[in-house]
Tab-separated table of N, CA and C in Angstrom:
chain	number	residue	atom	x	y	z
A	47	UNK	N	0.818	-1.190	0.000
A	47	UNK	CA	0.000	0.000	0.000
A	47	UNK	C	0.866	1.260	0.000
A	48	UNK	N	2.215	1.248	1.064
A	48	UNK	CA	3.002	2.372	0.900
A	48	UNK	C	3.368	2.780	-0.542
A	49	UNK	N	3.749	1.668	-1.309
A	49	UNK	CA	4.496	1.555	-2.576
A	49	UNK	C	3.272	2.234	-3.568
A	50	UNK	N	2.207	1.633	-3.687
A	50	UNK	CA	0.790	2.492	-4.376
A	50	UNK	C	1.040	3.961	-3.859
A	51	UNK	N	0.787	4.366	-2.865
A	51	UNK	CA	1.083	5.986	-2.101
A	51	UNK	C	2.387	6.614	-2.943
A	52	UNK	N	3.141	6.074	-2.464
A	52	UNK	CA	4.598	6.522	-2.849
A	52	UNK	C	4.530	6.652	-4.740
A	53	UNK	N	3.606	5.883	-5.495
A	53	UNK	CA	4.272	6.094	-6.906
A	53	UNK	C	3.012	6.949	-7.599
A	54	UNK	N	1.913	6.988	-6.566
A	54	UNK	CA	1.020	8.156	-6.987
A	54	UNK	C	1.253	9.662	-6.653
A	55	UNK	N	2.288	9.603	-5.358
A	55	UNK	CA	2.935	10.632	-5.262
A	55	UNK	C	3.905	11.140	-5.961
A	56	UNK	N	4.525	10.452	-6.223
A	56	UNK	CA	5.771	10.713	-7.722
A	56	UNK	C	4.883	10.746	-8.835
A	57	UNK	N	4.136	10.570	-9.585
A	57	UNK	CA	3.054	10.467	-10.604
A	57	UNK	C	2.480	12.393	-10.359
A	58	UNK	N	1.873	12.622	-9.358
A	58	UNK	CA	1.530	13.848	-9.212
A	58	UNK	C	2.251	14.890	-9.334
A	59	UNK	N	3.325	14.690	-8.597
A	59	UNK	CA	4.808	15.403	-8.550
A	59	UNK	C	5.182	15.610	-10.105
A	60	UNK	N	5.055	14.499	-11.042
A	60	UNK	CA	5.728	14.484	-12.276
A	60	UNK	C	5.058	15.685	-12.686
A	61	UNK	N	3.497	15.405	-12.856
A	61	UNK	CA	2.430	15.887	-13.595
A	61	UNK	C	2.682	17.568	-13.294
A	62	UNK	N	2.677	17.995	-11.835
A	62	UNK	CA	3.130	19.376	-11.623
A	62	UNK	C	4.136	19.855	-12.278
A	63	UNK	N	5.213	19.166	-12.119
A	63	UNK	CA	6.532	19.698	-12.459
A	63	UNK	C	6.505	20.146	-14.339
A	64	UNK	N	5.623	18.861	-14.701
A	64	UNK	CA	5.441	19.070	-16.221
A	64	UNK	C	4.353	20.620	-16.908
A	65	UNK	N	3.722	20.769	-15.770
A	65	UNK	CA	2.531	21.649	-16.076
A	65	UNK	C	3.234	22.949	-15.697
A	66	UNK	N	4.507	23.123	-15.110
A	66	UNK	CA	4.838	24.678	-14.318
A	66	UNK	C	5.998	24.411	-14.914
A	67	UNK	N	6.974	23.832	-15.775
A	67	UNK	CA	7.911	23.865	-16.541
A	67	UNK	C	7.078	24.547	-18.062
A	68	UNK	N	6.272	23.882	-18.045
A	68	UNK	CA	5.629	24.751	-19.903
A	68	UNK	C	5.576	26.372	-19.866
A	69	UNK	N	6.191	26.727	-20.943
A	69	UNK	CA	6.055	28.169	-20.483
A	69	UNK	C	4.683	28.576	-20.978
A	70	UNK	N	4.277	29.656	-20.825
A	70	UNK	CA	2.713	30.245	-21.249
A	70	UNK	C	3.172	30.957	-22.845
A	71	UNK	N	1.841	30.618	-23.839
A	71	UNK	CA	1.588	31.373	-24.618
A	71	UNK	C	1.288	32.312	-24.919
A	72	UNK	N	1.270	32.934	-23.640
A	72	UNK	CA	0.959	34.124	-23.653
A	72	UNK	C	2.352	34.976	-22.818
A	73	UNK	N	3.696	34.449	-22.652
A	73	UNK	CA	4.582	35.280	-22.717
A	73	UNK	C	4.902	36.362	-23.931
A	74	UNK	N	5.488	37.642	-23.690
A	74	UNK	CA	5.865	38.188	-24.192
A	74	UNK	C	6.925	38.900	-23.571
A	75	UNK	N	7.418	39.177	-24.742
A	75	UNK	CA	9.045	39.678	-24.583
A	75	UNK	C	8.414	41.420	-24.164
A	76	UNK	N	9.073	41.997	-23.203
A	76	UNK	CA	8.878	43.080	-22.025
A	76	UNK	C	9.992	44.629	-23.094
A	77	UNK	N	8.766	45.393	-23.036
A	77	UNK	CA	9.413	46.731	-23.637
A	77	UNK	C	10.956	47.182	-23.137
A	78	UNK	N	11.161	46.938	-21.652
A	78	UNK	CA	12.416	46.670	-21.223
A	78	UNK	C	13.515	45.662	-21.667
A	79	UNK	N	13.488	44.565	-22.372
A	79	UNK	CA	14.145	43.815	-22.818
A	79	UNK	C	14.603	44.595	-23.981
A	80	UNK	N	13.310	44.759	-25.256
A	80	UNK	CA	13.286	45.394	-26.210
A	80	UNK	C	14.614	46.983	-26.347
A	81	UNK	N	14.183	47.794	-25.128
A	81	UNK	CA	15.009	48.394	-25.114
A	81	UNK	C	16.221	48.014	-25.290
A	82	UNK	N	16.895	47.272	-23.644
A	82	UNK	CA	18.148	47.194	-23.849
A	82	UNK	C	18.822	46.050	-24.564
A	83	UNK	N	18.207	46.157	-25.622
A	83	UNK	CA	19.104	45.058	-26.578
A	83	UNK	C	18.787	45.661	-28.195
A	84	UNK	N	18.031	46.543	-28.036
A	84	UNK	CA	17.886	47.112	-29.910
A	84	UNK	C	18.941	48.144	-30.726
A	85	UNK	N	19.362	48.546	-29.832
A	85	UNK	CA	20.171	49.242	-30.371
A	85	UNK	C	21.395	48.951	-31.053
A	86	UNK	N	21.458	49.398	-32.581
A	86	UNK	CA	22.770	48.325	-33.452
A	86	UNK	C	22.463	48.136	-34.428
A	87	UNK	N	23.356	47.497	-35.284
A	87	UNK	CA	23.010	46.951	-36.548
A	87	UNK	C	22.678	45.576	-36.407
A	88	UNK	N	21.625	45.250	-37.532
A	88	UNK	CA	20.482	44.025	-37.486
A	88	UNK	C	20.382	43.502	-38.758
A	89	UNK	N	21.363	42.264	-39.023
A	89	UNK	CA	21.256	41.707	-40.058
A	89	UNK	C	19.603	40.558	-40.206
A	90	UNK	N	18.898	40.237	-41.289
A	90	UNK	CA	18.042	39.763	-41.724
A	90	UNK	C	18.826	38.445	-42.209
A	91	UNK	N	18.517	37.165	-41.325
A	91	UNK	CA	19.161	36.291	-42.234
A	91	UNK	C	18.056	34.818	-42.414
A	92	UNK	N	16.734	35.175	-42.247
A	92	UNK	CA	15.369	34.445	-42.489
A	92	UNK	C	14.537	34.991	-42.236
A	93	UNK	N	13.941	34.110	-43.341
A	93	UNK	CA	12.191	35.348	-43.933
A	93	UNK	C	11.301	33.710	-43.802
A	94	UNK	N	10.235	33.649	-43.579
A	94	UNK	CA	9.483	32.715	-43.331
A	94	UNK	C	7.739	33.819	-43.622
A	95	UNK	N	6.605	33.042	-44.314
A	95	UNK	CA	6.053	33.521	-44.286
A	95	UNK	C	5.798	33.958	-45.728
A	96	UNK	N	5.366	35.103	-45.942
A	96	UNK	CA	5.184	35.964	-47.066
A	96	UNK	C	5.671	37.133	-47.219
A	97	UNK	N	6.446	36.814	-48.693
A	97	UNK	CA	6.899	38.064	-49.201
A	97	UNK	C	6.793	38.670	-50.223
A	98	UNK	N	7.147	39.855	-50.840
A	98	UNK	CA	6.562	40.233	-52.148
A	98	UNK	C	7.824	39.730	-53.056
A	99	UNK	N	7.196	39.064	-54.515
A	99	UNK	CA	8.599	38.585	-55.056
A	99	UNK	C	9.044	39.544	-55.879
A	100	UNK	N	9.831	39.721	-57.208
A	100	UNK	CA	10.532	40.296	-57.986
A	100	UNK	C	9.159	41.425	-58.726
A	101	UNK	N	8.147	40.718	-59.029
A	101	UNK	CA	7.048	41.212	-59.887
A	101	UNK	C	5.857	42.028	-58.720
A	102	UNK	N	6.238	41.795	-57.594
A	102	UNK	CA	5.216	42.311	-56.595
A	102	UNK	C	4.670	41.403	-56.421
A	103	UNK	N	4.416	40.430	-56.326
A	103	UNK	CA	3.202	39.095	-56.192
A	103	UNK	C	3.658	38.674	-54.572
A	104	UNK	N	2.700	38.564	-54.245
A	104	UNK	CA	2.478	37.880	-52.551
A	104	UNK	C	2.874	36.422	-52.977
A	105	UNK	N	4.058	35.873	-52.239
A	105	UNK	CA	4.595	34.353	-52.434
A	105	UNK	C	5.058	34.267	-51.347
A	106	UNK	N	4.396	32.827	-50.917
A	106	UNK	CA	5.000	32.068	-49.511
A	106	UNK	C	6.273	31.441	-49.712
A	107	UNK	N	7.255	31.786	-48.526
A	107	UNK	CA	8.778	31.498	-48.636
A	107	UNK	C	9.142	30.672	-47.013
A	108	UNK	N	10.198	30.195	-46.999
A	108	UNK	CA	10.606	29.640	-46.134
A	108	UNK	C	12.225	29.571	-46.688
A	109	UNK	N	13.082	30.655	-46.192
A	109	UNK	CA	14.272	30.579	-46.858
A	109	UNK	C	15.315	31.526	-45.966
A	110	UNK	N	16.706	31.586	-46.190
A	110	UNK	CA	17.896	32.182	-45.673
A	110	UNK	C	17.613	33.045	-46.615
A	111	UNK	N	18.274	34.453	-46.257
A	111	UNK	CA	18.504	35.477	-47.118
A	111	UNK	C	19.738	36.401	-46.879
A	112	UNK	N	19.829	36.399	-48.586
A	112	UNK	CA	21.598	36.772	-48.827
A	112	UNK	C	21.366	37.278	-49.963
A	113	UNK	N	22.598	38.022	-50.485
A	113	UNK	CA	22.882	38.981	-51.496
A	113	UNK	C	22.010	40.357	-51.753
A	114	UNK	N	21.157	40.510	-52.859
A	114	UNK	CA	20.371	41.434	-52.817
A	114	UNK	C	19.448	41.276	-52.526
A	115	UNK	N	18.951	40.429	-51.711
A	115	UNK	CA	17.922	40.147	-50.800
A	115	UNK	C	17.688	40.678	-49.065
A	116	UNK	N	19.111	40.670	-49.185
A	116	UNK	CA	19.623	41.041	-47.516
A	116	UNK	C	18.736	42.388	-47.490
A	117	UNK	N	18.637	42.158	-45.791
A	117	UNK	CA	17.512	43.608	-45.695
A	117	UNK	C	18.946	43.947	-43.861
A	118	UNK	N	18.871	45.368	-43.724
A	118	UNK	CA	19.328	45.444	-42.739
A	118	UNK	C	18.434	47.007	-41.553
A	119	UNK	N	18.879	46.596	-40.785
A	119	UNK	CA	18.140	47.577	-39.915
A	119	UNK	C	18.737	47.880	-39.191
A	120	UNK	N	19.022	49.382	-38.691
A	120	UNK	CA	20.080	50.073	-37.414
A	120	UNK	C	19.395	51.054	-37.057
A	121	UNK	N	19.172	50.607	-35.820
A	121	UNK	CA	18.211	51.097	-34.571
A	121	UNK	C	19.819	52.383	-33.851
A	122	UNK	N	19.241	53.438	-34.055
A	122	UNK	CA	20.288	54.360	-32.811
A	122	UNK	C	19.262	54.701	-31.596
A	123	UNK	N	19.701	55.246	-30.443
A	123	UNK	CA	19.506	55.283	-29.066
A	123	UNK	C	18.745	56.566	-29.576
A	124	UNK	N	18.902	57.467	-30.658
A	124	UNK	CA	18.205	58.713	-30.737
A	124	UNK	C	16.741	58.237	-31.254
A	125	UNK	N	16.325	56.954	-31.508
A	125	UNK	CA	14.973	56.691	-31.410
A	125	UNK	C	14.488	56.950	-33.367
A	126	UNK	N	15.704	56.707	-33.989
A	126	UNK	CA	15.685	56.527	-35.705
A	126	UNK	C	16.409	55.126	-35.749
A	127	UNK	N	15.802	54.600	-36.810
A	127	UNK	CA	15.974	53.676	-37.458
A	127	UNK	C	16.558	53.665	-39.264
A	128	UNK	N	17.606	52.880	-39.750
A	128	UNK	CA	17.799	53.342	-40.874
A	128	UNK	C	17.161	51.863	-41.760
A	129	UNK	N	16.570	51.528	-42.494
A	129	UNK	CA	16.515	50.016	-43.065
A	129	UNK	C	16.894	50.030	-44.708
A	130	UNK	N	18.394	49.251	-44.525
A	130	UNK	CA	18.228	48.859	-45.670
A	130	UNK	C	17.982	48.107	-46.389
A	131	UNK	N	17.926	47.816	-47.841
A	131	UNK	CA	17.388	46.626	-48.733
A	131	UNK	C	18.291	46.841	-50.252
A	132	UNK	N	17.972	45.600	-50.874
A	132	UNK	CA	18.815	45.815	-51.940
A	132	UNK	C	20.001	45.914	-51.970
A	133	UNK	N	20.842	44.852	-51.329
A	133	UNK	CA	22.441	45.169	-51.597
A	133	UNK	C	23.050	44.812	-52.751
A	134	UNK	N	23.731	45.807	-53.668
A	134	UNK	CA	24.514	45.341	-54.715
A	134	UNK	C	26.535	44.498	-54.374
A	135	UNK	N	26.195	43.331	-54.765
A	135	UNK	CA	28.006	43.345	-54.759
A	135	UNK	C	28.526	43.482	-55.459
A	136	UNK	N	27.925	44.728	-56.897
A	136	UNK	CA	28.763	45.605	-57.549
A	136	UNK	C	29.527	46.834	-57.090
A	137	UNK	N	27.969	47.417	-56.402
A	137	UNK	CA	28.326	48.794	-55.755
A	137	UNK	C	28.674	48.556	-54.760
A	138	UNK	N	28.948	47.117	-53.757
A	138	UNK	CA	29.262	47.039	-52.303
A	138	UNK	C	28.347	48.620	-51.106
A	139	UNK	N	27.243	48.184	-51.974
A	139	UNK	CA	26.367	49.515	-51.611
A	139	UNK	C	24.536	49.067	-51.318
A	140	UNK	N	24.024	49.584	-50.450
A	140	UNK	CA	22.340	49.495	-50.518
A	140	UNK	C	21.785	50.034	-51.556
A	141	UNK	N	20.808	49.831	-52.122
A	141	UNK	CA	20.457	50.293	-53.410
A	141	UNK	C	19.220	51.351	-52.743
A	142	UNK	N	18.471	50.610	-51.571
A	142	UNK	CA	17.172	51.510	-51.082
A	142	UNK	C	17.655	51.558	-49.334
A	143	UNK	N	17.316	52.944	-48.790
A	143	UNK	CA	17.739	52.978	-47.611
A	143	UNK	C	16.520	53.725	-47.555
A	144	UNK	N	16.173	53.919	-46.330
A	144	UNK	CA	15.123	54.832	-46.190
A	144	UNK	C	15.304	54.935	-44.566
A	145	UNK	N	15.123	56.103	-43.558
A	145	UNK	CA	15.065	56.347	-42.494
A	145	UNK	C	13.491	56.585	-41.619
A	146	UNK	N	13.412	55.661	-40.159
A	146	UNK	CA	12.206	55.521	-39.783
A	146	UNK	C	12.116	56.043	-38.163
A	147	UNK	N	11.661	56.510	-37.450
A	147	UNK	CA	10.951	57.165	-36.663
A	147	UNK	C	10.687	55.543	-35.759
A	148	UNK	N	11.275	55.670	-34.488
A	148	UNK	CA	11.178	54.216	-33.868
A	148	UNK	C	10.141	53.839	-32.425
A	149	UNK	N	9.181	53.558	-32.208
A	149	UNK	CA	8.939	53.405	-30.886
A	149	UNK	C	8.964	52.022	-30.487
A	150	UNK	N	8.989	51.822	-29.114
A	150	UNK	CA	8.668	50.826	-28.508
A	150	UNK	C	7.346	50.462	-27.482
A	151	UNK	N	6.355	49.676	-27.653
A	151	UNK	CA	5.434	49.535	-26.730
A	151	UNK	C	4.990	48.178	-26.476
A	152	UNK	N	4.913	47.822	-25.082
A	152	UNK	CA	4.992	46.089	-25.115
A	152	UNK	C	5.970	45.146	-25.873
A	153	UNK	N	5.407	44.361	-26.557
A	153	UNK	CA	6.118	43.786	-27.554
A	153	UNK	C	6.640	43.989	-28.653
A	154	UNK	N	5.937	45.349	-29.026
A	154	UNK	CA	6.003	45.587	-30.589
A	154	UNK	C	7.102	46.818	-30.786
A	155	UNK	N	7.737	46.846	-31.587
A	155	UNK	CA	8.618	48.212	-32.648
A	155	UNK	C	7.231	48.501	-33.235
A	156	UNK	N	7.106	49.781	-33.153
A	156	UNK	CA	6.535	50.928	-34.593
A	156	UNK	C	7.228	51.507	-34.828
A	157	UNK	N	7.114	52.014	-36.610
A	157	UNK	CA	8.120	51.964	-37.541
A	157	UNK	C	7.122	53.491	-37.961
A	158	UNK	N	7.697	54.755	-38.021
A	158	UNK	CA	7.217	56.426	-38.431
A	158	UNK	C	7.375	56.862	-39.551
A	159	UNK	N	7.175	57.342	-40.171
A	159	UNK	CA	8.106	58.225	-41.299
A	159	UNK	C	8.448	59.436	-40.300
A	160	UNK	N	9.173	60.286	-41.180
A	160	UNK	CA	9.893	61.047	-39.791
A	160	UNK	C	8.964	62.271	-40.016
A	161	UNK	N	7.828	61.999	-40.585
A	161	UNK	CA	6.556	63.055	-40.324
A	161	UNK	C	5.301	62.859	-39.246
A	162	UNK	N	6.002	61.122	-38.850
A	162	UNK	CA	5.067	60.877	-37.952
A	162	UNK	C	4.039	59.700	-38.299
A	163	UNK	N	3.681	59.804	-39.597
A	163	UNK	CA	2.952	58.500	-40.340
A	163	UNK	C	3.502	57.360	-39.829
A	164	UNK	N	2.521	56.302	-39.101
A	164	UNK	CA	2.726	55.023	-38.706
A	164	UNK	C	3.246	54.291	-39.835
A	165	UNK	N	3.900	53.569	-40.199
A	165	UNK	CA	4.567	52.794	-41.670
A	165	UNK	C	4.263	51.521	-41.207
A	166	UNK	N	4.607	50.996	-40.136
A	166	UNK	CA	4.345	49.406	-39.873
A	166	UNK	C	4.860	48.984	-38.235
A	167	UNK	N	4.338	48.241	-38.095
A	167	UNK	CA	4.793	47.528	-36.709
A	167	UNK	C	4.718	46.170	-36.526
A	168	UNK	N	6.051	45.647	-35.538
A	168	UNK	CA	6.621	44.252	-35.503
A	168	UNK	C	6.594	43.881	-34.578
A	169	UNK	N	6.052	42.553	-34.130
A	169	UNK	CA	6.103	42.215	-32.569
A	169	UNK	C	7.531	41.425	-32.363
A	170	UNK	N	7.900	41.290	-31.127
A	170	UNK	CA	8.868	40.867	-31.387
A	170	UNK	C	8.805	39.531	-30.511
A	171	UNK	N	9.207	38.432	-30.989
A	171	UNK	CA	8.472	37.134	-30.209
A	171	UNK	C	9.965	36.740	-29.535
A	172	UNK	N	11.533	37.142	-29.599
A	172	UNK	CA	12.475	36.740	-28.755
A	172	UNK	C	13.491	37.774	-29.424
A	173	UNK	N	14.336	38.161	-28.722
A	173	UNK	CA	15.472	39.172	-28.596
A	173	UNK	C	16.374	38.815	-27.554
A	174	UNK	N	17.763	38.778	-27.867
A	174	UNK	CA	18.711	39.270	-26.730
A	174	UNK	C	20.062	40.355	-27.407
A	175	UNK	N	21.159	39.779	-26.635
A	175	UNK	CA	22.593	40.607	-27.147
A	175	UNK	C	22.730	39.825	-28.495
A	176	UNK	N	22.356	39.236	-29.323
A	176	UNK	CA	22.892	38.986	-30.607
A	176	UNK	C	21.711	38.446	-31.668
A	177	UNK	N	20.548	38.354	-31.586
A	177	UNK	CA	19.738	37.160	-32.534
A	177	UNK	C	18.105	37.733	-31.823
A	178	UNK	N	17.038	37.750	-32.766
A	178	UNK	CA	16.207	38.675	-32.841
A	178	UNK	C	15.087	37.883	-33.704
A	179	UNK	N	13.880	37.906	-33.324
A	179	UNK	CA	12.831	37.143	-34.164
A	179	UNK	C	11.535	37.997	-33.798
A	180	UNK	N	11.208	38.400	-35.259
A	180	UNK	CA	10.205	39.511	-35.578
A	180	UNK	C	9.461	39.053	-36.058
A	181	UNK	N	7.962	39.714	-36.255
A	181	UNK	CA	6.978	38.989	-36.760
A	181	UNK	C	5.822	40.312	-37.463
A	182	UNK	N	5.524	41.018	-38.241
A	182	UNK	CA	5.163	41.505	-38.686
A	182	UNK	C	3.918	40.766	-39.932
A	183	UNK	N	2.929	41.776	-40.239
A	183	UNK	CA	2.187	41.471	-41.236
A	183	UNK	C	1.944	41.901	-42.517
A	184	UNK	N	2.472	41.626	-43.485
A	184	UNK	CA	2.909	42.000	-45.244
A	184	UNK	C	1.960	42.878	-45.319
A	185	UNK	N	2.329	44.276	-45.283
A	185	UNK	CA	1.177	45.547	-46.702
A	185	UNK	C	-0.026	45.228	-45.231
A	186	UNK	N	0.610	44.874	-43.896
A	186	UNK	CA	-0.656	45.173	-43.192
A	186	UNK	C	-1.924	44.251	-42.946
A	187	UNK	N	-1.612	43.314	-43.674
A	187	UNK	CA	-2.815	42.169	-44.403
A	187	UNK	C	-2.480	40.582	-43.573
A	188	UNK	N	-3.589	40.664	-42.464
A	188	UNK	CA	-3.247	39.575	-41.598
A	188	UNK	C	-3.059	38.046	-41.937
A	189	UNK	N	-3.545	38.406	-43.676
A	189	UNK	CA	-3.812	36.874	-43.706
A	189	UNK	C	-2.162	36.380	-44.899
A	190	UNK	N	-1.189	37.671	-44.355
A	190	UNK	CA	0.220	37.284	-44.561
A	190	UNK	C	1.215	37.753	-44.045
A	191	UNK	N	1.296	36.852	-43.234
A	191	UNK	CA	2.274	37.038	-41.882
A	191	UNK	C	3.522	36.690	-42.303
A	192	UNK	N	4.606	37.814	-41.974
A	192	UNK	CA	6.054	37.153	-42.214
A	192	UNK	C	6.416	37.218	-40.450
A	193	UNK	N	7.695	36.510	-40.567
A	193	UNK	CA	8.438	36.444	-39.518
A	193	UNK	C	10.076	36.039	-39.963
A	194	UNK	N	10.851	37.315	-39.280
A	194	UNK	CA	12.129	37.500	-39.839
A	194	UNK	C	13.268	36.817	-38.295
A	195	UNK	N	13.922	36.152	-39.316
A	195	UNK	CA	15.354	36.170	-37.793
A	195	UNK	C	16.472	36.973	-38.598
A	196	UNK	N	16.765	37.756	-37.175
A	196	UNK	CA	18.280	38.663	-37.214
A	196	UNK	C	18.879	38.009	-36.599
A	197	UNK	N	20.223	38.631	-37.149
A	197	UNK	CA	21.262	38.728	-35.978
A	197	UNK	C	22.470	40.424	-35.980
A	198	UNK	N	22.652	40.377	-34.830
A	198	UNK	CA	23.088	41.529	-34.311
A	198	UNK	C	24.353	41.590	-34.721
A	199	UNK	N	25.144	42.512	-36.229
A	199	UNK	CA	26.437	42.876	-36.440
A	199	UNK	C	27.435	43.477	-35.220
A	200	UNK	N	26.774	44.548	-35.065
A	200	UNK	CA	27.386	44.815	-33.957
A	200	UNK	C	26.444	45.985	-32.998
């Protein structure tokens, strides 16, 4: 009878330990995290999701990205963002840069024009000192979700 006791007690024990080890789906990464780790250059090195291809067409991808595909982003502490796209390894140059207006709230980056116009916003589902996973929605349109991994140049 002890031995019944004893392995329903370990049985329960398991069951807890298994239920308070799962983390919640409903974590999110804390505007404080966000802060102290955004600032820098932010290489793009997976796109998952949907993207617009060569012709503009909405196409589902699951891929590494390199060459003139590379997209980069540099967050400064003055609360601008620069993103580029289009790298040539002719010109060893961005072909499109454009500068963005940065906030942080909860989980998410919003992205300004520097008139103030909202442009887009990214939640951010994990961040630390080097590697970064974003999740944004294509042209705004929920029913095409990308989600990008960085990593932090410097």
């Amino acid at each position: 009878m002890k031995r019944l006791h004893l392995f329903s007690f370990a049985s329960l024990f398991m069951c807890a330990f298994a239920l308070l080890s799962c983390s919640s789906d409903d974590d999110k990464v804390s505007s404080d995290t966000i802060k102290a780790n955004i600032v820098g250059t932010w290489q793009a090195t997976h796109v998952s999701g949907y993207i617009f291809d060569k012709n503009e067409r909405v196409v589902e991808v699951d891929k590494d990205i390199m060459g003139e595909d590379s997209e980069r982003f540099i967050f400064k502490d003055d609360g601008t963002c620069q993103y580029l796209s289009a790298y040539s390894e002719i010109t060893k140059d961005w072909s499109d840069k454009e500068t963005y207006k940065y906030d942080i709230n909860e989980n998410k980056i919003y992205f300004h024009t520097l008139i103030g116009v909202l442009e887009s916003a990214y939640t951010v589902i994990s961040i630390n000192g080097n590697s970064a996973i974003v999740e944004h929605n294509l042209d705004n349109d929920p029913q095409h979700p990308q989600r990008i991994t960085l990593i932090k140049l410097r």
